[in-house]
Amino acid sequence: MGYILELRKQVGHRPLIMTCAGVLLLNEKRELLLQKRADNGLWGYPGGSMELGDSFEDCARREVQEETGLICGNLEHFMNVSGEEVHYVYPNGDEIYAAEEIFLCRKFSGQIICQQEEVEKLCFFRMDELPSKEQINPNNYPAIERLRRMMDENCTTGKGNFTEGRRKDC
């Protein structure tokens, strides 16, 4: 987060447009990896802000490895988010409007290692056992909810992007 920290020295807590990347990691059981943030105690997916020269994919891969210890395989574009729904004020008063590309990753390797500075805990959640909306970082909620709805619809209709590895109990 060097670039943003440098900007913050210049502008203080004023609102910034933060270009970010995030990753929804699904294991073979179709469970979603979420991290409990150390700064606000809320759950969200791994991700963070871009550094100068980063592509969205570079940023996504780096942030996942830094925050979870995992190495992403193929990253699939999932969605972009921006605007008021991803406006956020951090506990320290820093204010951002995120412009984020979110990826889906179904294959990854490595051992889960929790980054102590930013992450309190890492857990895989079944889609029907996700934390409540109030327990999810507000700027991560739109993507998590969209994934939940899409997987729910896939279980109901058998159609969609989630038939690969579909559980028998869907």
Short mmCIF file of N, CA and C in Angstrom, two decimals:
data_model
loop_
_atom_site.label_atom_id
_atom_site.label_comp_id
_atom_site.label_asym_id
_atom_site.label_seq_id
_atom_site.Cartn_x
_atom_site.Cartn_y
_atom_site.Cartn_z
N MET A 1 0.83 -1.19 0.00
CA MET A 1 0.00 0.00 0.00
C MET A 1 0.87 1.26 0.00
N GLY A 2 2.08 1.18 -0.54
CA GLY A 2 3.00 2.30 -0.56
C GLY A 2 2.47 3.52 -1.27
N TYR A 3 1.86 3.33 -2.43
CA TYR A 3 1.36 4.45 -3.22
C TYR A 3 0.29 5.23 -2.47
N ILE A 4 -0.67 4.53 -1.90
CA ILE A 4 -1.75 5.19 -1.16
C ILE A 4 -1.21 5.87 0.10
N LEU A 5 -0.27 5.23 0.79
CA LEU A 5 0.32 5.86 1.98
C LEU A 5 1.03 7.16 1.60
N GLU A 6 1.72 7.17 0.47
CA GLU A 6 2.38 8.40 0.00
C GLU A 6 1.34 9.48 -0.31
N LEU A 7 0.25 9.11 -0.97
CA LEU A 7 -0.82 10.07 -1.25
C LEU A 7 -1.41 10.62 0.04
N ARG A 8 -1.61 9.75 1.01
CA ARG A 8 -2.21 10.17 2.28
C ARG A 8 -1.35 11.22 2.99
N LYS A 9 -0.03 11.15 2.82
CA LYS A 9 0.85 12.16 3.42
C LYS A 9 0.57 13.53 2.82
N GLN A 10 0.11 13.56 1.57
CA GLN A 10 -0.18 14.81 0.89
C GLN A 10 -1.59 15.33 1.16
N VAL A 11 -2.57 14.42 1.22
CA VAL A 11 -3.97 14.85 1.26
C VAL A 11 -4.68 14.53 2.58
N GLY A 12 -4.00 13.88 3.50
CA GLY A 12 -4.63 13.55 4.77
C GLY A 12 -5.78 12.57 4.58
N HIS A 13 -6.90 12.83 5.24
CA HIS A 13 -8.05 11.92 5.20
C HIS A 13 -9.03 12.22 4.07
N ARG A 14 -8.74 13.23 3.24
CA ARG A 14 -9.66 13.61 2.15
C ARG A 14 -10.01 12.41 1.29
N PRO A 15 -11.20 12.42 0.67
CA PRO A 15 -11.61 11.30 -0.18
C PRO A 15 -10.65 11.08 -1.35
N LEU A 16 -10.36 9.82 -1.61
CA LEU A 16 -9.55 9.41 -2.75
C LEU A 16 -10.31 8.38 -3.57
N ILE A 17 -10.06 8.36 -4.87
CA ILE A 17 -10.51 7.24 -5.69
C ILE A 17 -9.40 6.21 -5.58
N MET A 18 -9.72 5.04 -5.04
CA MET A 18 -8.73 4.00 -4.85
C MET A 18 -8.97 2.88 -5.86
N THR A 19 -8.00 2.69 -6.74
CA THR A 19 -8.08 1.63 -7.73
C THR A 19 -7.62 0.34 -7.06
N CYS A 20 -8.49 -0.68 -7.06
CA CYS A 20 -8.24 -1.90 -6.29
C CYS A 20 -8.53 -3.14 -7.10
N ALA A 21 -8.10 -4.27 -6.53
CA ALA A 21 -8.45 -5.58 -7.06
C ALA A 21 -8.76 -6.48 -5.88
N GLY A 22 -9.73 -7.36 -6.05
CA GLY A 22 -10.11 -8.31 -5.02
C GLY A 22 -10.35 -9.67 -5.63
N VAL A 23 -10.30 -10.70 -4.78
CA VAL A 23 -10.45 -12.07 -5.28
C VAL A 23 -11.41 -12.86 -4.40
N LEU A 24 -12.39 -13.47 -5.05
CA LEU A 24 -13.30 -14.41 -4.40
C LEU A 24 -12.71 -15.80 -4.64
N LEU A 25 -12.17 -16.40 -3.58
CA LEU A 25 -11.54 -17.72 -3.68
C LEU A 25 -12.52 -18.80 -3.26
N LEU A 26 -12.82 -19.71 -4.17
CA LEU A 26 -13.72 -20.83 -3.89
C LEU A 26 -12.91 -22.12 -3.85
N ASN A 27 -13.06 -22.89 -2.78
CA ASN A 27 -12.37 -24.18 -2.71
C ASN A 27 -13.18 -25.25 -3.43
N GLU A 28 -12.68 -26.48 -3.42
CA GLU A 28 -13.34 -27.58 -4.14
C GLU A 28 -14.72 -27.90 -3.57
N LYS A 29 -14.99 -27.48 -2.34
CA LYS A 29 -16.33 -27.68 -1.75
C LYS A 29 -17.25 -26.51 -2.04
N ARG A 30 -16.78 -25.56 -2.86
CA ARG A 30 -17.53 -24.35 -3.21
C ARG A 30 -17.75 -23.45 -2.01
N GLU A 31 -16.79 -23.47 -1.10
CA GLU A 31 -16.82 -22.57 0.05
C GLU A 31 -15.97 -21.34 -0.28
N LEU A 32 -16.38 -20.20 0.25
CA LEU A 32 -15.73 -18.93 -0.03
C LEU A 32 -14.77 -18.57 1.10
N LEU A 33 -13.54 -18.21 0.74
CA LEU A 33 -12.57 -17.77 1.73
C LEU A 33 -12.81 -16.30 2.05
N LEU A 34 -13.04 -16.03 3.33
CA LEU A 34 -13.18 -14.65 3.80
C LEU A 34 -12.16 -14.40 4.89
N GLN A 35 -11.79 -13.14 5.02
CA GLN A 35 -10.86 -12.75 6.07
C GLN A 35 -11.54 -11.75 6.99
N LYS A 36 -11.27 -11.89 8.27
CA LYS A 36 -11.77 -10.93 9.24
C LYS A 36 -10.70 -9.84 9.37
N ARG A 37 -11.08 -8.62 9.02
CA ARG A 37 -10.13 -7.51 9.01
C ARG A 37 -9.73 -7.12 10.43
N ALA A 38 -8.47 -6.79 10.61
CA ALA A 38 -7.97 -6.37 11.91
C ALA A 38 -8.43 -4.96 12.27
N ASP A 39 -8.63 -4.08 11.27
CA ASP A 39 -8.96 -2.68 11.58
C ASP A 39 -10.41 -2.45 11.98
N ASN A 40 -11.34 -3.24 11.44
CA ASN A 40 -12.75 -2.99 11.77
C ASN A 40 -13.50 -4.24 12.22
N GLY A 41 -12.84 -5.40 12.23
CA GLY A 41 -13.48 -6.64 12.68
C GLY A 41 -14.53 -7.19 11.74
N LEU A 42 -14.59 -6.68 10.51
CA LEU A 42 -15.58 -7.14 9.54
C LEU A 42 -14.96 -8.14 8.56
N TRP A 43 -15.81 -8.98 7.97
CA TRP A 43 -15.37 -10.00 7.02
C TRP A 43 -15.36 -9.44 5.61
N GLY A 44 -14.42 -9.92 4.80
CA GLY A 44 -14.34 -9.54 3.41
C GLY A 44 -13.43 -10.48 2.65
N TYR A 45 -13.31 -10.26 1.37
CA TYR A 45 -12.43 -11.09 0.54
C TYR A 45 -11.05 -10.43 0.47
N PRO A 46 -10.01 -11.21 0.16
CA PRO A 46 -8.67 -10.64 0.01
C PRO A 46 -8.62 -9.65 -1.15
N GLY A 47 -7.87 -8.60 -0.96
CA GLY A 47 -7.72 -7.61 -2.01
C GLY A 47 -7.07 -6.36 -1.47
N GLY A 48 -6.81 -5.43 -2.35
CA GLY A 48 -6.20 -4.19 -1.92
C GLY A 48 -5.95 -3.26 -3.09
N SER A 49 -5.24 -2.18 -2.78
CA SER A 49 -5.04 -1.13 -3.78
C SER A 49 -3.85 -1.44 -4.68
N MET A 50 -3.95 -0.89 -5.88
CA MET A 50 -2.90 -1.09 -6.88
C MET A 50 -1.69 -0.22 -6.56
N GLU A 51 -0.53 -0.72 -6.92
CA GLU A 51 0.71 0.06 -6.86
C GLU A 51 1.00 0.56 -8.28
N LEU A 52 1.83 1.57 -8.39
CA LEU A 52 2.18 2.10 -9.71
C LEU A 52 2.73 0.98 -10.58
N GLY A 53 2.23 0.88 -11.81
CA GLY A 53 2.70 -0.13 -12.75
C GLY A 53 1.97 -1.45 -12.67
N ASP A 54 1.12 -1.64 -11.65
CA ASP A 54 0.35 -2.89 -11.50
C ASP A 54 -0.73 -2.99 -12.57
N SER A 55 -1.01 -4.21 -12.98
CA SER A 55 -2.26 -4.50 -13.67
C SER A 55 -3.24 -4.93 -12.58
N PHE A 56 -4.53 -5.01 -12.90
CA PHE A 56 -5.49 -5.49 -11.91
C PHE A 56 -5.12 -6.90 -11.47
N GLU A 57 -4.72 -7.74 -12.42
CA GLU A 57 -4.38 -9.12 -12.09
C GLU A 57 -3.14 -9.19 -11.21
N ASP A 58 -2.11 -8.37 -11.52
CA ASP A 58 -0.91 -8.34 -10.67
C ASP A 58 -1.29 -7.99 -9.23
N CYS A 59 -2.11 -6.97 -9.09
CA CYS A 59 -2.55 -6.51 -7.78
C CYS A 59 -3.31 -7.61 -7.05
N ALA A 60 -4.23 -8.25 -7.74
CA ALA A 60 -5.05 -9.31 -7.12
C ALA A 60 -4.17 -10.45 -6.61
N ARG A 61 -3.26 -10.91 -7.45
CA ARG A 61 -2.38 -12.01 -7.06
C ARG A 61 -1.50 -11.64 -5.86
N ARG A 62 -0.92 -10.43 -5.90
CA ARG A 62 -0.05 -9.98 -4.81
C ARG A 62 -0.83 -9.90 -3.49
N GLU A 63 -2.00 -9.29 -3.54
CA GLU A 63 -2.78 -9.11 -2.31
C GLU A 63 -3.21 -10.45 -1.72
N VAL A 64 -3.63 -11.39 -2.56
CA VAL A 64 -4.01 -12.72 -2.04
C VAL A 64 -2.81 -13.37 -1.36
N GLN A 65 -1.66 -13.32 -2.01
CA GLN A 65 -0.49 -13.97 -1.42
C GLN A 65 -0.07 -13.27 -0.13
N GLU A 66 -0.08 -11.94 -0.10
CA GLU A 66 0.30 -11.20 1.10
C GLU A 66 -0.65 -11.48 2.26
N GLU A 67 -1.95 -11.50 1.99
CA GLU A 67 -2.94 -11.59 3.06
C GLU A 67 -3.26 -13.01 3.48
N THR A 68 -3.06 -13.99 2.57
CA THR A 68 -3.48 -15.36 2.89
C THR A 68 -2.37 -16.40 2.76
N GLY A 69 -1.28 -16.06 2.09
CA GLY A 69 -0.23 -17.04 1.82
C GLY A 69 -0.52 -17.91 0.61
N LEU A 70 -1.69 -17.77 0.00
CA LEU A 70 -2.08 -18.62 -1.13
C LEU A 70 -1.63 -18.03 -2.46
N ILE A 71 -1.39 -18.91 -3.42
CA ILE A 71 -1.00 -18.51 -4.77
C ILE A 71 -2.17 -18.85 -5.70
N CYS A 72 -2.69 -17.83 -6.37
CA CYS A 72 -3.84 -18.02 -7.26
C CYS A 72 -3.44 -18.72 -8.54
N GLY A 73 -4.31 -19.62 -8.99
CA GLY A 73 -4.21 -20.17 -10.34
C GLY A 73 -4.89 -19.21 -11.29
N ASN A 74 -5.72 -19.73 -12.17
CA ASN A 74 -6.44 -18.91 -13.14
C ASN A 74 -7.39 -17.94 -12.43
N LEU A 75 -7.35 -16.67 -12.84
CA LEU A 75 -8.27 -15.66 -12.33
C LEU A 75 -9.29 -15.35 -13.42
N GLU A 76 -10.58 -15.47 -13.06
CA GLU A 76 -11.67 -15.15 -13.99
C GLU A 76 -12.27 -13.81 -13.59
N HIS A 77 -12.50 -12.93 -14.57
CA HIS A 77 -13.17 -11.67 -14.26
C HIS A 77 -14.56 -12.00 -13.70
N PHE A 78 -14.91 -11.39 -12.57
CA PHE A 78 -16.22 -11.61 -11.97
C PHE A 78 -17.10 -10.36 -12.11
N MET A 79 -16.59 -9.21 -11.69
CA MET A 79 -17.36 -7.98 -11.81
C MET A 79 -16.47 -6.78 -11.50
N ASN A 80 -16.95 -5.61 -11.86
CA ASN A 80 -16.34 -4.34 -11.47
C ASN A 80 -17.33 -3.64 -10.55
N VAL A 81 -16.80 -2.94 -9.57
CA VAL A 81 -17.65 -2.13 -8.70
C VAL A 81 -17.04 -0.74 -8.56
N SER A 82 -17.92 0.26 -8.46
CA SER A 82 -17.48 1.63 -8.25
C SER A 82 -18.69 2.44 -7.79
N GLY A 83 -18.44 3.67 -7.40
CA GLY A 83 -19.53 4.56 -7.02
C GLY A 83 -19.86 4.49 -5.54
N GLU A 84 -21.06 4.97 -5.22
CA GLU A 84 -21.49 5.07 -3.81
C GLU A 84 -21.50 3.74 -3.07
N GLU A 85 -21.81 2.63 -3.77
CA GLU A 85 -21.91 1.35 -3.06
C GLU A 85 -20.56 0.89 -2.52
N VAL A 86 -19.46 1.46 -3.02
CA VAL A 86 -18.14 1.10 -2.50
C VAL A 86 -17.42 2.33 -1.93
N HIS A 87 -18.19 3.29 -1.44
CA HIS A 87 -17.65 4.41 -0.68
C HIS A 87 -17.41 3.91 0.74
N TYR A 88 -16.26 4.24 1.31
CA TYR A 88 -15.93 3.69 2.63
C TYR A 88 -15.07 4.68 3.40
N VAL A 89 -15.32 4.78 4.69
CA VAL A 89 -14.48 5.56 5.59
C VAL A 89 -13.85 4.57 6.57
N TYR A 90 -12.52 4.48 6.54
CA TYR A 90 -11.79 3.57 7.42
C TYR A 90 -11.86 4.06 8.86
N PRO A 91 -11.64 3.16 9.82
CA PRO A 91 -11.67 3.56 11.23
C PRO A 91 -10.73 4.73 11.57
N ASN A 92 -9.63 4.88 10.81
CA ASN A 92 -8.70 5.98 11.08
C ASN A 92 -9.13 7.30 10.43
N GLY A 93 -10.28 7.29 9.71
CA GLY A 93 -10.80 8.50 9.07
C GLY A 93 -10.48 8.63 7.60
N ASP A 94 -9.60 7.79 7.05
CA ASP A 94 -9.30 7.83 5.62
C ASP A 94 -10.57 7.48 4.84
N GLU A 95 -10.87 8.28 3.82
CA GLU A 95 -12.09 8.08 3.04
C GLU A 95 -11.73 7.71 1.61
N ILE A 96 -12.43 6.70 1.07
CA ILE A 96 -12.18 6.27 -0.30
C ILE A 96 -13.48 6.01 -1.06
N TYR A 97 -13.36 6.11 -2.36
CA TYR A 97 -14.35 5.60 -3.31
C TYR A 97 -13.57 4.58 -4.13
N ALA A 98 -13.90 3.31 -3.98
CA ALA A 98 -13.16 2.26 -4.67
C ALA A 98 -13.61 2.15 -6.13
N ALA A 99 -12.66 1.85 -6.98
CA ALA A 99 -12.91 1.43 -8.36
C ALA A 99 -12.19 0.09 -8.45
N GLU A 100 -12.96 -0.99 -8.38
CA GLU A 100 -12.36 -2.31 -8.14
C GLU A 100 -12.76 -3.33 -9.19
N GLU A 101 -11.76 -4.09 -9.62
CA GLU A 101 -12.02 -5.28 -10.43
C GLU A 101 -11.95 -6.47 -9.49
N ILE A 102 -12.98 -7.31 -9.56
CA ILE A 102 -13.05 -8.48 -8.69
C ILE A 102 -12.95 -9.72 -9.55
N PHE A 103 -12.09 -10.62 -9.11
CA PHE A 103 -11.85 -11.87 -9.82
C PHE A 103 -12.41 -13.03 -9.03
N LEU A 104 -12.65 -14.12 -9.74
CA LEU A 104 -13.04 -15.39 -9.14
C LEU A 104 -11.87 -16.35 -9.35
N CYS A 105 -11.48 -17.05 -8.30
CA CYS A 105 -10.38 -18.01 -8.38
C CYS A 105 -10.86 -19.33 -7.78
N ARG A 106 -10.83 -20.38 -8.60
CA ARG A 106 -11.28 -21.70 -8.15
C ARG A 106 -10.12 -22.66 -7.89
N LYS A 107 -8.94 -22.31 -8.34
CA LYS A 107 -7.77 -23.16 -8.14
C LYS A 107 -6.65 -22.31 -7.56
N PHE A 108 -6.12 -22.76 -6.45
CA PHE A 108 -5.04 -22.05 -5.78
C PHE A 108 -4.18 -23.07 -5.06
N SER A 109 -3.00 -22.65 -4.66
CA SER A 109 -2.08 -23.55 -3.96
C SER A 109 -1.44 -22.81 -2.79
N GLY A 110 -0.71 -23.57 -1.98
CA GLY A 110 -0.02 -22.98 -0.84
C GLY A 110 -0.72 -23.29 0.47
N GLN A 111 -0.10 -22.86 1.53
CA GLN A 111 -0.63 -23.01 2.88
C GLN A 111 -1.25 -21.69 3.33
N ILE A 112 -2.39 -21.76 3.97
CA ILE A 112 -3.01 -20.53 4.48
C ILE A 112 -2.17 -19.99 5.64
N ILE A 113 -1.72 -18.76 5.46
CA ILE A 113 -0.96 -18.05 6.49
C ILE A 113 -1.61 -16.68 6.64
N CYS A 114 -2.07 -16.38 7.82
CA CYS A 114 -2.79 -15.14 8.09
C CYS A 114 -1.80 -13.98 8.26
N GLN A 115 -1.94 -12.93 7.45
CA GLN A 115 -1.11 -11.74 7.59
C GLN A 115 -1.57 -10.98 8.83
N GLN A 116 -0.72 -10.91 9.83
CA GLN A 116 -1.11 -10.38 11.14
C GLN A 116 -1.47 -8.89 11.14
N GLU A 117 -0.83 -8.08 10.30
CA GLU A 117 -1.07 -6.63 10.34
C GLU A 117 -2.48 -6.25 9.92
N GLU A 118 -3.02 -6.93 8.91
CA GLU A 118 -4.32 -6.54 8.35
C GLU A 118 -5.42 -7.56 8.60
N VAL A 119 -5.04 -8.80 8.88
CA VAL A 119 -6.01 -9.90 8.93
C VAL A 119 -6.01 -10.56 10.30
N GLU A 120 -7.20 -10.61 10.91
CA GLU A 120 -7.36 -11.25 12.21
C GLU A 120 -7.56 -12.76 12.08
N LYS A 121 -8.31 -13.16 11.04
CA LYS A 121 -8.67 -14.56 10.88
C LYS A 121 -9.04 -14.83 9.44
N LEU A 122 -8.78 -16.07 8.96
CA LEU A 122 -9.19 -16.53 7.63
C LEU A 122 -10.06 -17.76 7.79
N CYS A 123 -11.22 -17.79 7.12
CA CYS A 123 -12.13 -18.94 7.21
C CYS A 123 -12.81 -19.17 5.87
N PHE A 124 -13.03 -20.46 5.55
CA PHE A 124 -13.87 -20.82 4.41
C PHE A 124 -15.30 -20.95 4.91
N PHE A 125 -16.24 -20.34 4.18
CA PHE A 125 -17.65 -20.37 4.54
C PHE A 125 -18.47 -21.03 3.44
N ARG A 126 -19.39 -21.90 3.85
CA ARG A 126 -20.40 -22.38 2.90
C ARG A 126 -21.26 -21.17 2.53
N MET A 127 -21.80 -21.19 1.33
CA MET A 127 -22.57 -20.03 0.88
C MET A 127 -23.84 -19.82 1.71
N ASP A 128 -24.36 -20.88 2.31
CA ASP A 128 -25.55 -20.73 3.15
C ASP A 128 -25.20 -20.41 4.60
N GLU A 129 -23.91 -20.22 4.89
CA GLU A 129 -23.47 -19.89 6.25
C GLU A 129 -22.58 -18.66 6.28
N LEU A 130 -22.72 -17.79 5.29
CA LEU A 130 -21.92 -16.57 5.25
C LEU A 130 -22.26 -15.67 6.44
N PRO A 131 -21.31 -14.83 6.86
CA PRO A 131 -21.65 -13.84 7.89
C PRO A 131 -22.80 -12.95 7.41
N SER A 132 -23.50 -12.34 8.35
CA SER A 132 -24.61 -11.45 8.01
C SER A 132 -24.09 -10.19 7.31
N LYS A 133 -24.98 -9.48 6.64
CA LYS A 133 -24.61 -8.25 5.93
C LYS A 133 -23.89 -7.28 6.87
N GLU A 134 -24.35 -7.20 8.11
CA GLU A 134 -23.75 -6.28 9.09
C GLU A 134 -22.33 -6.69 9.47
N GLN A 135 -21.99 -7.96 9.27
CA GLN A 135 -20.65 -8.46 9.62
C GLN A 135 -19.69 -8.43 8.44
N ILE A 136 -20.17 -8.01 7.27
CA ILE A 136 -19.34 -7.98 6.06
C ILE A 136 -18.93 -6.54 5.76
N ASN A 137 -17.67 -6.35 5.41
CA ASN A 137 -17.16 -5.04 5.04
C ASN A 137 -18.08 -4.45 3.95
N PRO A 138 -18.63 -3.25 4.17
CA PRO A 138 -19.63 -2.71 3.24
C PRO A 138 -19.19 -2.66 1.78
N ASN A 139 -17.92 -2.32 1.53
CA ASN A 139 -17.49 -2.25 0.13
C ASN A 139 -17.21 -3.62 -0.48
N ASN A 140 -17.26 -4.70 0.31
CA ASN A 140 -17.12 -6.07 -0.21
C ASN A 140 -18.47 -6.75 -0.39
N TYR A 141 -19.49 -6.21 0.25
CA TYR A 141 -20.80 -6.87 0.24
C TYR A 141 -21.40 -7.06 -1.16
N PRO A 142 -21.34 -6.07 -2.06
CA PRO A 142 -21.98 -6.26 -3.37
C PRO A 142 -21.47 -7.51 -4.12
N ALA A 143 -20.18 -7.74 -4.11
CA ALA A 143 -19.62 -8.90 -4.83
C ALA A 143 -19.95 -10.21 -4.13
N ILE A 144 -19.87 -10.22 -2.81
CA ILE A 144 -20.18 -11.45 -2.05
C ILE A 144 -21.64 -11.82 -2.24
N GLU A 145 -22.51 -10.83 -2.20
CA GLU A 145 -23.95 -11.10 -2.37
C GLU A 145 -24.24 -11.56 -3.79
N ARG A 146 -23.60 -10.95 -4.77
CA ARG A 146 -23.81 -11.38 -6.16
C ARG A 146 -23.36 -12.83 -6.35
N LEU A 147 -22.22 -13.20 -5.79
CA LEU A 147 -21.73 -14.58 -5.89
C LEU A 147 -22.71 -15.53 -5.22
N ARG A 148 -23.19 -15.16 -4.04
CA ARG A 148 -24.14 -16.01 -3.32
C ARG A 148 -25.40 -16.24 -4.16
N ARG A 149 -25.95 -15.16 -4.73
CA ARG A 149 -27.16 -15.27 -5.56
C ARG A 149 -26.91 -16.13 -6.79
N MET A 150 -25.77 -15.94 -7.44
CA MET A 150 -25.47 -16.72 -8.64
C MET A 150 -25.32 -18.20 -8.32
N MET A 151 -24.67 -18.51 -7.21
CA MET A 151 -24.49 -19.91 -6.83
C MET A 151 -25.82 -20.51 -6.40
N ASP A 152 -26.63 -19.71 -5.73
CA ASP A 152 -27.97 -20.14 -5.33
C ASP A 152 -28.81 -20.48 -6.56
N GLU A 153 -28.78 -19.58 -7.54
CA GLU A 153 -29.54 -19.78 -8.77
C GLU A 153 -29.04 -21.02 -9.51
N ASN A 154 -27.74 -21.22 -9.52
CA ASN A 154 -27.16 -22.39 -10.18
C ASN A 154 -27.62 -23.67 -9.51
N CYS A 155 -27.72 -23.66 -8.19
CA CYS A 155 -28.19 -24.85 -7.47
C CYS A 155 -29.65 -25.12 -7.78
N THR A 156 -30.43 -24.05 -7.97
CA THR A 156 -31.85 -24.20 -8.25
C THR A 156 -32.10 -24.65 -9.68
N THR A 157 -31.39 -24.02 -10.64
CA THR A 157 -31.68 -24.29 -12.05
C THR A 157 -30.70 -25.25 -12.71
N GLY A 158 -29.52 -25.41 -12.11
CA GLY A 158 -28.49 -26.24 -12.74
C GLY A 158 -27.80 -25.54 -13.89
N LYS A 159 -28.10 -24.24 -14.07
CA LYS A 159 -27.50 -23.46 -15.16
C LYS A 159 -26.56 -22.42 -14.57
N GLY A 160 -25.67 -21.94 -15.39
CA GLY A 160 -24.80 -20.86 -14.97
C GLY A 160 -23.34 -21.27 -14.95
N ASN A 161 -22.52 -20.40 -14.39
CA ASN A 161 -21.08 -20.59 -14.39
C ASN A 161 -20.58 -21.50 -13.29
N PHE A 162 -21.45 -22.04 -12.49
CA PHE A 162 -21.00 -22.77 -11.31
C PHE A 162 -21.33 -24.25 -11.35
N THR A 163 -21.60 -24.79 -12.55
CA THR A 163 -21.90 -26.22 -12.63
C THR A 163 -20.66 -27.06 -12.38
N GLU A 164 -19.49 -26.55 -12.73
CA GLU A 164 -18.26 -27.29 -12.48
C GLU A 164 -18.10 -27.45 -10.97
N GLY A 165 -17.96 -28.66 -10.52
CA GLY A 165 -17.77 -28.91 -9.10
C GLY A 165 -19.02 -28.72 -8.27
N ARG A 166 -20.18 -28.74 -8.89
CA ARG A 166 -21.43 -28.50 -8.15
C ARG A 166 -21.65 -29.62 -7.14
N ARG A 167 -21.96 -29.24 -5.92
CA ARG A 167 -22.19 -30.23 -4.87
C ARG A 167 -23.49 -30.96 -5.13
N LYS A 168 -23.55 -32.20 -4.68
CA LYS A 168 -24.76 -33.01 -4.85
C LYS A 168 -25.91 -32.49 -4.00
N ASP A 169 -25.58 -31.76 -2.92
CA ASP A 169 -26.65 -31.29 -2.03
C ASP A 169 -27.21 -29.93 -2.45
N CYS A 170 -26.85 -29.43 -3.61
CA CYS A 170 -27.39 -28.15 -4.10
C CYS A 170 -28.89 -28.24 -4.26
#
